[in-house]
Amino acid sequence: MSDSPSHPLDYPIWTALTTTQQALAEGDVRARRFPTEITPFAATADMSSESFAALGALMSPQDIAVLFTPDPVNPPTEFKVVLADTGEQLIGTPVETPANGVDIVTLGVDDVPAMIELTTLTKPGPFSARTHELGTFLGIRVDGQLVAMAGERMKPAQYTEMTAVCVHPSHRGRGYGQMLLSAVSRQIVSRGEIPFLHVFTNNHSAIALYRRQGMEIRRRLHVTVLKKEE
């Protein structure tokens, strides 16, 4: 990191892997990542060639590493940039949205196939077989089918990221996303933590929704997906 002290959310992946979620971290003082079956998120201590070499040592040829950083990433030639985009980091507690008789359930390991099916359809971001281990995931079922879900992912210091907020296309417009966002954030706040989330900069409708819910844009981050060159 730079010499000046940074906010824990400026480098959310690195902060998570060196604080609350350090027990999950693979790597060392130069580069860390979550286990790939949980999430492809990774981080380097700085932008030095030594740190990128440490990251490369953690990766197999088929792995990707997803980095969230304040500045653009220009990796050494042994890496290929698969994606370079930006995302907005929003922070704050969404407004309370009553469930209005809708049954919100806690999802677990038995729900993983349904969770993967829903996230594959709606593409809210990386979701793998063990992503649910990062925190509580809540869902709404209609006639036995999982049609909406949201949960917790990164936990940098006293912050908890809300993630995988998704609703099946044929069940949108019923407020399920807002209900789940409200329920997840309520859990986070009850533990004395602060909710935040990430959304791609070009996802204007989602950003507008979160801002209507009372969340504020904290900053823009660069989202970089790396692979090792064959």
PDB file of C-alpha atoms in Angstrom:
ATOM      1  CA  MET A   1       0.000   0.000   0.000  1.00  0.00           C
ATOM      2  CA  SER A   2       1.055   3.613  -0.259  1.00  0.00           C
ATOM      3  CA  ASP A   3       2.814   5.389   2.587  1.00  0.00           C
ATOM      4  CA  SER A   4      -0.212   7.510   3.418  1.00  0.00           C
ATOM      5  CA  PRO A   5      -2.825   5.729   5.512  1.00  0.00           C
ATOM      6  CA  SER A   6      -5.732   4.596   3.362  1.00  0.00           C
ATOM      7  CA  HIS A   7      -9.343   3.899   4.223  1.00  0.00           C
ATOM      8  CA  PRO A   8     -10.032   0.169   4.809  1.00  0.00           C
ATOM      9  CA  LEU A   9     -12.386   0.196   1.812  1.00  0.00           C
ATOM     10  CA  ASP A  10      -9.845   1.663  -0.613  1.00  0.00           C
ATOM     11  CA  TYR A  11      -8.311  -1.813  -0.850  1.00  0.00           C
ATOM     12  CA  PRO A  12     -11.273  -3.922   0.299  1.00  0.00           C
ATOM     13  CA  ILE A  13      -9.899  -7.311  -0.762  1.00  0.00           C
ATOM     14  CA  TRP A  14      -6.514  -6.797   0.862  1.00  0.00           C
ATOM     15  CA  THR A  15      -8.145  -5.410   4.012  1.00  0.00           C
ATOM     16  CA  ALA A  16     -10.564  -8.355   4.253  1.00  0.00           C
ATOM     17  CA  LEU A  17      -7.748 -10.874   3.823  1.00  0.00           C
ATOM     18  CA  THR A  18      -5.576  -9.192   6.468  1.00  0.00           C
ATOM     19  CA  THR A  19      -8.341  -8.564   9.037  1.00  0.00           C
ATOM     20  CA  THR A  20     -11.653 -10.358   9.559  1.00  0.00           C
ATOM     21  CA  GLN A  21     -11.156 -13.002   6.853  1.00  0.00           C
ATOM     22  CA  GLN A  22      -7.420 -13.573   7.213  1.00  0.00           C
ATOM     23  CA  ALA A  23      -8.026 -17.200   8.236  1.00  0.00           C
ATOM     24  CA  LEU A  24      -9.234 -17.837   4.667  1.00  0.00           C
ATOM     25  CA  ALA A  25      -6.257 -16.144   3.027  1.00  0.00           C
ATOM     26  CA  GLU A  26      -3.844 -18.018   0.808  1.00  0.00           C
ATOM     27  CA  GLY A  27      -0.493 -16.308   0.263  1.00  0.00           C
ATOM     28  CA  ASP A  28       1.826 -14.095   2.254  1.00  0.00           C
ATOM     29  CA  VAL A  29       2.742 -10.486   2.961  1.00  0.00           C
ATOM     30  CA  ARG A  30       3.115  -9.675  -0.760  1.00  0.00           C
ATOM     31  CA  ALA A  31      -0.023 -11.258  -2.252  1.00  0.00           C
ATOM     32  CA  ARG A  32      -3.127 -12.898  -0.884  1.00  0.00           C
ATOM     33  CA  ARG A  33      -6.250 -14.455  -2.303  1.00  0.00           C
ATOM     34  CA  PHE A  34      -9.378 -16.237  -1.222  1.00  0.00           C
ATOM     35  CA  PRO A  35      -9.568 -19.961  -2.061  1.00  0.00           C
ATOM     36  CA  THR A  36     -10.685 -20.131  -5.698  1.00  0.00           C
ATOM     37  CA  GLU A  37     -13.750 -22.274  -4.908  1.00  0.00           C
ATOM     38  CA  ILE A  38     -14.978 -19.445  -2.653  1.00  0.00           C
ATOM     39  CA  THR A  39     -14.228 -16.430  -4.866  1.00  0.00           C
ATOM     40  CA  PRO A  40     -11.533 -15.387  -7.378  1.00  0.00           C
ATOM     41  CA  PHE A  41     -10.755 -12.198  -5.413  1.00  0.00           C
ATOM     42  CA  ALA A  42      -7.072 -11.487  -4.846  1.00  0.00           C
ATOM     43  CA  ALA A  43      -4.874  -8.567  -3.819  1.00  0.00           C
ATOM     44  CA  THR A  44      -1.251  -7.503  -3.792  1.00  0.00           C
ATOM     45  CA  ALA A  45       0.443  -5.485  -1.067  1.00  0.00           C
ATOM     46  CA  ASP A  46       1.560  -2.969  -3.712  1.00  0.00           C
ATOM     47  CA  MET A  47       2.142  -2.745  -7.464  1.00  0.00           C
ATOM     48  CA  SER A  48       5.742  -3.983  -7.364  1.00  0.00           C
ATOM     49  CA  SER A  49       6.997  -6.789  -9.592  1.00  0.00           C
ATOM     50  CA  GLU A  50       7.758  -8.784  -6.434  1.00  0.00           C
ATOM     51  CA  SER A  51       4.129  -8.599  -5.319  1.00  0.00           C
ATOM     52  CA  PHE A  52       2.864  -9.639  -8.744  1.00  0.00           C
ATOM     53  CA  ALA A  53       5.352 -12.515  -8.767  1.00  0.00           C
ATOM     54  CA  ALA A  54       3.912 -13.627  -5.419  1.00  0.00           C
ATOM     55  CA  LEU A  55       0.403 -13.439  -6.874  1.00  0.00           C
ATOM     56  CA  GLY A  56       1.463 -15.440  -9.919  1.00  0.00           C
ATOM     57  CA  ALA A  57       2.931 -18.111  -7.660  1.00  0.00           C
ATOM     58  CA  LEU A  58      -0.509 -18.605  -6.108  1.00  0.00           C
ATOM     59  CA  MET A  59      -2.235 -19.093  -9.471  1.00  0.00           C
ATOM     60  CA  SER A  60      -2.572 -22.050 -11.785  1.00  0.00           C
ATOM     61  CA  PRO A  61      -2.939 -21.408 -15.554  1.00  0.00           C
ATOM     62  CA  GLN A  62      -6.741 -21.730 -15.432  1.00  0.00           C
ATOM     63  CA  ASP A  63      -7.190 -19.408 -12.446  1.00  0.00           C
ATOM     64  CA  ILE A  64      -8.304 -15.808 -12.672  1.00  0.00           C
ATOM     65  CA  ALA A  65      -7.509 -13.143 -10.099  1.00  0.00           C
ATOM     66  CA  VAL A  66     -10.009 -10.328  -9.586  1.00  0.00           C
ATOM     67  CA  LEU A  67      -8.479  -7.168  -8.084  1.00  0.00           C
ATOM     68  CA  PHE A  68     -10.275  -4.094  -6.673  1.00  0.00           C
ATOM     69  CA  THR A  69      -7.904  -1.113  -6.482  1.00  0.00           C
ATOM     70  CA  PRO A  70      -8.082   2.697  -6.328  1.00  0.00           C
ATOM     71  CA  ASP A  71      -5.759   3.030  -9.337  1.00  0.00           C
ATOM     72  CA  PRO A  72      -5.553   1.187 -12.665  1.00  0.00           C
ATOM     73  CA  VAL A  73      -3.504  -2.019 -12.600  1.00  0.00           C
ATOM     74  CA  ASN A  74      -0.642  -2.407 -15.084  1.00  0.00           C
ATOM     75  CA  PRO A  75       0.660  -5.898 -14.383  1.00  0.00           C
ATOM     76  CA  PRO A  76       3.962  -7.361 -15.568  1.00  0.00           C
ATOM     77  CA  THR A  77       4.035  -9.171 -18.907  1.00  0.00           C
ATOM     78  CA  GLU A  78       3.496 -12.590 -17.330  1.00  0.00           C
ATOM     79  CA  PHE A  79      -0.143 -11.612 -16.813  1.00  0.00           C
ATOM     80  CA  LYS A  80      -2.920 -11.064 -19.324  1.00  0.00           C
ATOM     81  CA  VAL A  81      -5.622  -8.503 -18.498  1.00  0.00           C
ATOM     82  CA  VAL A  82      -8.945 -10.259 -19.155  1.00  0.00           C
ATOM     83  CA  LEU A  83     -11.062  -7.323 -17.957  1.00  0.00           C
ATOM     84  CA  ALA A  84     -10.309  -3.750 -16.944  1.00  0.00           C
ATOM     85  CA  ASP A  85     -13.402  -1.883 -15.778  1.00  0.00           C
ATOM     86  CA  THR A  86     -14.561   0.359 -12.976  1.00  0.00           C
ATOM     87  CA  GLY A  87     -17.086  -0.106 -10.219  1.00  0.00           C
ATOM     88  CA  GLU A  88     -18.805   2.168  -7.752  1.00  0.00           C
ATOM     89  CA  GLN A  89     -18.460   1.441  -4.070  1.00  0.00           C
ATOM     90  CA  LEU A  90     -21.616   2.376  -2.185  1.00  0.00           C
ATOM     91  CA  ILE A  91     -21.882   2.557   1.571  1.00  0.00           C
ATOM     92  CA  GLY A  92     -24.688   2.971   4.091  1.00  0.00           C
ATOM     93  CA  THR A  93     -27.714   1.203   5.468  1.00  0.00           C
ATOM     94  CA  PRO A  94     -30.522   0.752   2.920  1.00  0.00           C
ATOM     95  CA  VAL A  95     -33.967   1.896   3.977  1.00  0.00           C
ATOM     96  CA  GLU A  96     -36.068  -0.587   5.877  1.00  0.00           C
ATOM     97  CA  THR A  97     -38.233  -2.558   3.447  1.00  0.00           C
ATOM     98  CA  PRO A  98     -40.906  -4.740   5.087  1.00  0.00           C
ATOM     99  CA  ALA A  99     -41.205  -8.277   3.745  1.00  0.00           C
ATOM    100  CA  ASN A 100     -45.012  -7.935   3.520  1.00  0.00           C
ATOM    101  CA  GLY A 101     -45.682 -11.572   4.315  1.00  0.00           C
ATOM    102  CA  VAL A 102     -42.956 -12.859   1.977  1.00  0.00           C
ATOM    103  CA  ASP A 103     -40.992 -15.668   3.644  1.00  0.00           C
ATOM    104  CA  ILE A 104     -37.261 -14.889   3.688  1.00  0.00           C
ATOM    105  CA  VAL A 105     -35.181 -17.987   4.398  1.00  0.00           C
ATOM    106  CA  THR A 106     -31.525 -18.545   5.271  1.00  0.00           C
ATOM    107  CA  LEU A 107     -29.715 -20.461   2.544  1.00  0.00           C
ATOM    108  CA  GLY A 108     -27.144 -23.159   3.209  1.00  0.00           C
ATOM    109  CA  VAL A 109     -25.050 -25.829   1.576  1.00  0.00           C
ATOM    110  CA  ASP A 110     -28.117 -27.754   0.342  1.00  0.00           C
ATOM    111  CA  ASP A 111     -29.203 -24.652  -1.584  1.00  0.00           C
ATOM    112  CA  VAL A 112     -25.916 -24.244  -3.480  1.00  0.00           C
ATOM    113  CA  PRO A 113     -27.162 -25.808  -6.756  1.00  0.00           C
ATOM    114  CA  ALA A 114     -30.176 -23.467  -6.776  1.00  0.00           C
ATOM    115  CA  MET A 115     -27.984 -20.495  -5.844  1.00  0.00           C
ATOM    116  CA  ILE A 116     -25.552 -21.247  -8.669  1.00  0.00           C
ATOM    117  CA  GLU A 117     -28.456 -21.689 -11.101  1.00  0.00           C
ATOM    118  CA  LEU A 118     -29.898 -18.286 -10.139  1.00  0.00           C
ATOM    119  CA  THR A 119     -26.548 -16.454 -10.252  1.00  0.00           C
ATOM    120  CA  THR A 120     -25.664 -18.085 -13.583  1.00  0.00           C
ATOM    121  CA  LEU A 121     -28.930 -16.733 -14.982  1.00  0.00           C
ATOM    122  CA  THR A 122     -28.701 -13.223 -13.498  1.00  0.00           C
ATOM    123  CA  LYS A 123     -24.889 -12.707 -13.398  1.00  0.00           C
ATOM    124  CA  PRO A 124     -24.551 -10.544 -10.254  1.00  0.00           C
ATOM    125  CA  GLY A 125     -20.808 -11.327 -10.076  1.00  0.00           C
ATOM    126  CA  PRO A 126     -18.605 -14.323  -9.280  1.00  0.00           C
ATOM    127  CA  PHE A 127     -20.460 -17.008  -7.352  1.00  0.00           C
ATOM    128  CA  SER A 128     -18.978 -20.439  -6.690  1.00  0.00           C
ATOM    129  CA  ALA A 129     -19.735 -23.599  -4.765  1.00  0.00           C
ATOM    130  CA  ARG A 130     -18.350 -22.219  -1.499  1.00  0.00           C
ATOM    131  CA  THR A 131     -19.150 -18.493  -1.831  1.00  0.00           C
ATOM    132  CA  HIS A 132     -21.953 -18.929   0.702  1.00  0.00           C
ATOM    133  CA  GLU A 133     -19.328 -19.676   3.373  1.00  0.00           C
ATOM    134  CA  LEU A 134     -18.324 -15.992   3.409  1.00  0.00           C
ATOM    135  CA  GLY A 135     -21.452 -14.939   5.301  1.00  0.00           C
ATOM    136  CA  THR A 136     -25.192 -15.287   5.630  1.00  0.00           C
ATOM    137  CA  PHE A 137     -27.176 -15.659   2.406  1.00  0.00           C
ATOM    138  CA  LEU A 138     -30.918 -15.093   2.376  1.00  0.00           C
ATOM    139  CA  GLY A 139     -33.411 -16.121  -0.259  1.00  0.00           C
ATOM    140  CA  ILE A 140     -37.032 -16.068  -1.353  1.00  0.00           C
ATOM    141  CA  ARG A 141     -38.695 -19.123  -2.869  1.00  0.00           C
ATOM    142  CA  VAL A 142     -41.860 -19.220  -4.949  1.00  0.00           C
ATOM    143  CA  ASP A 143     -43.446 -22.655  -5.381  1.00  0.00           C
ATOM    144  CA  GLY A 144     -40.232 -24.240  -4.175  1.00  0.00           C
ATOM    145  CA  GLN A 145     -38.012 -22.398  -6.670  1.00  0.00           C
ATOM    146  CA  LEU A 146     -35.324 -19.981  -5.468  1.00  0.00           C
ATOM    147  CA  VAL A 147     -36.258 -16.733  -7.231  1.00  0.00           C
ATOM    148  CA  ALA A 148     -34.260 -14.127  -5.312  1.00  0.00           C
ATOM    149  CA  MET A 149     -31.222 -13.999  -3.060  1.00  0.00           C
ATOM    150  CA  ALA A 150     -28.670 -11.715  -1.433  1.00  0.00           C
ATOM    151  CA  GLY A 151     -25.838 -12.257   0.989  1.00  0.00           C
ATOM    152  CA  GLU A 152     -22.550 -11.208   2.533  1.00  0.00           C
ATOM    153  CA  ARG A 153     -19.117 -11.492   0.934  1.00  0.00           C
ATOM    154  CA  MET A 154     -16.022  -9.489   1.900  1.00  0.00           C
ATOM    155  CA  LYS A 155     -15.554  -8.358   5.477  1.00  0.00           C
ATOM    156  CA  PRO A 156     -12.821  -5.686   5.560  1.00  0.00           C
ATOM    157  CA  ALA A 157     -12.338  -4.570   9.176  1.00  0.00           C
ATOM    158  CA  GLN A 158     -15.683  -3.327  10.555  1.00  0.00           C
ATOM    159  CA  TYR A 159     -17.402  -3.316   7.144  1.00  0.00           C
ATOM    160  CA  THR A 160     -19.405  -6.095   5.486  1.00  0.00           C
ATOM    161  CA  GLU A 161     -20.086  -6.237   1.771  1.00  0.00           C
ATOM    162  CA  MET A 162     -23.544  -7.123   0.495  1.00  0.00           C
ATOM    163  CA  THR A 163     -23.411  -9.245  -2.638  1.00  0.00           C
ATOM    164  CA  ALA A 164     -25.254 -11.483  -5.092  1.00  0.00           C
ATOM    165  CA  VAL A 165     -28.384  -9.341  -4.966  1.00  0.00           C
ATOM    166  CA  CYS A 166     -30.337 -10.992  -7.749  1.00  0.00           C
ATOM    167  CA  VAL A 167     -33.909 -11.734  -8.764  1.00  0.00           C
ATOM    168  CA  HIS A 168     -35.127 -14.215 -11.378  1.00  0.00           C
ATOM    169  CA  PRO A 169     -36.265 -12.255 -14.480  1.00  0.00           C
ATOM    170  CA  SER A 170     -39.817 -13.635 -14.274  1.00  0.00           C
ATOM    171  CA  HIS A 171     -40.190 -12.486 -10.652  1.00  0.00           C
ATOM    172  CA  ARG A 172     -38.948  -8.910 -10.895  1.00  0.00           C
ATOM    173  CA  GLY A 173     -40.980  -5.858  -9.975  1.00  0.00           C
ATOM    174  CA  ARG A 174     -42.199  -7.318  -6.680  1.00  0.00           C
ATOM    175  CA  GLY A 175     -39.621  -5.667  -4.446  1.00  0.00           C
ATOM    176  CA  TYR A 176     -37.808  -8.920  -3.616  1.00  0.00           C
ATOM    177  CA  GLY A 177     -34.364  -7.360  -4.128  1.00  0.00           C
ATOM    178  CA  GLN A 178     -35.107  -4.470  -1.785  1.00  0.00           C
ATOM    179  CA  MET A 179     -36.583  -6.826   0.841  1.00  0.00           C
ATOM    180  CA  LEU A 180     -33.465  -8.992   0.810  1.00  0.00           C
ATOM    181  CA  LEU A 181     -31.089  -6.021   0.779  1.00  0.00           C
ATOM    182  CA  SER A 182     -32.924  -4.638   3.795  1.00  0.00           C
ATOM    183  CA  ALA A 183     -32.813  -7.988   5.621  1.00  0.00           C
ATOM    184  CA  VAL A 184     -29.098  -8.556   4.937  1.00  0.00           C
ATOM    185  CA  SER A 185     -28.146  -5.021   5.975  1.00  0.00           C
ATOM    186  CA  ARG A 186     -30.211  -5.362   9.159  1.00  0.00           C
ATOM    187  CA  GLN A 187     -28.104  -8.376  10.134  1.00  0.00           C
ATOM    188  CA  ILE A 188     -24.883  -6.501   9.391  1.00  0.00           C
ATOM    189  CA  VAL A 189     -25.898  -3.452  11.426  1.00  0.00           C
ATOM    190  CA  SER A 190     -27.068  -5.648  14.319  1.00  0.00           C
ATOM    191  CA  ARG A 191     -23.480  -6.928  14.608  1.00  0.00           C
ATOM    192  CA  GLY A 192     -22.148  -3.367  14.795  1.00  0.00           C
ATOM    193  CA  GLU A 193     -20.790  -3.451  11.246  1.00  0.00           C
ATOM    194  CA  ILE A 194     -21.300  -1.076   8.313  1.00  0.00           C
ATOM    195  CA  PRO A 195     -22.875  -2.327   5.049  1.00  0.00           C
ATOM    196  CA  PHE A 196     -21.359  -1.554   1.663  1.00  0.00           C
ATOM    197  CA  LEU A 197     -21.471  -3.000  -1.833  1.00  0.00           C
ATOM    198  CA  HIS A 198     -19.928  -2.795  -5.299  1.00  0.00           C
ATOM    199  CA  VAL A 199     -21.626  -2.367  -8.646  1.00  0.00           C
ATOM    200  CA  PHE A 200     -20.136  -1.833 -12.093  1.00  0.00           C
ATOM    201  CA  THR A 201     -20.089   1.841 -13.071  1.00  0.00           C
ATOM    202  CA  ASN A 202     -22.157   1.154 -16.212  1.00  0.00           C
ATOM    203  CA  ASN A 203     -24.966  -0.537 -14.236  1.00  0.00           C
ATOM    204  CA  HIS A 204     -26.889   2.727 -13.931  1.00  0.00           C
ATOM    205  CA  SER A 205     -30.206   1.137 -12.942  1.00  0.00           C
ATOM    206  CA  ALA A 206     -28.670  -0.732  -9.980  1.00  0.00           C
ATOM    207  CA  ILE A 207     -26.784   2.360  -8.824  1.00  0.00           C
ATOM    208  CA  ALA A 208     -29.981   4.411  -9.020  1.00  0.00           C
ATOM    209  CA  LEU A 209     -31.834   1.747  -7.024  1.00  0.00           C
ATOM    210  CA  TYR A 210     -29.205   1.634  -4.271  1.00  0.00           C
ATOM    211  CA  ARG A 211     -29.108   5.416  -4.054  1.00  0.00           C
ATOM    212  CA  ARG A 212     -32.895   5.551  -3.785  1.00  0.00           C
ATOM    213  CA  GLN A 213     -32.502   3.074  -0.947  1.00  0.00           C
ATOM    214  CA  GLY A 214     -30.333   5.630   0.851  1.00  0.00           C
ATOM    215  CA  MET A 215     -26.855   4.315   0.071  1.00  0.00           C
ATOM    216  CA  GLU A 216     -24.169   6.763  -1.052  1.00  0.00           C
ATOM    217  CA  ILE A 217     -21.349   6.379  -3.556  1.00  0.00           C
ATOM    218  CA  ARG A 218     -18.126   6.386  -1.550  1.00  0.00           C
ATOM    219  CA  ARG A 219     -15.619   6.097  -4.389  1.00  0.00           C
ATOM    220  CA  ARG A 220     -14.841   4.508  -7.728  1.00  0.00           C
ATOM    221  CA  LEU A 221     -12.574   1.461  -7.830  1.00  0.00           C
ATOM    222  CA  HIS A 222     -10.796  -0.253 -10.705  1.00  0.00           C
ATOM    223  CA  VAL A 223     -11.852  -3.850 -11.301  1.00  0.00           C
ATOM    224  CA  THR A 224      -9.111  -5.869 -12.992  1.00  0.00           C
ATOM    225  CA  VAL A 225      -9.285  -9.539 -13.943  1.00  0.00           C
ATOM    226  CA  LEU A 226      -5.923 -11.201 -14.554  1.00  0.00           C
ATOM    227  CA  LYS A 227      -4.804 -14.543 -15.938  1.00  0.00           C
ATOM    228  CA  LYS A 228      -1.283 -15.843 -16.221  1.00  0.00           C
ATOM    229  CA  GLU A 229       0.015 -15.868 -19.768  1.00  0.00           C
ATOM    230  CA  GLU A 230       0.248 -19.416 -21.116  1.00  0.00           C
TER     231      GLU A 230
END
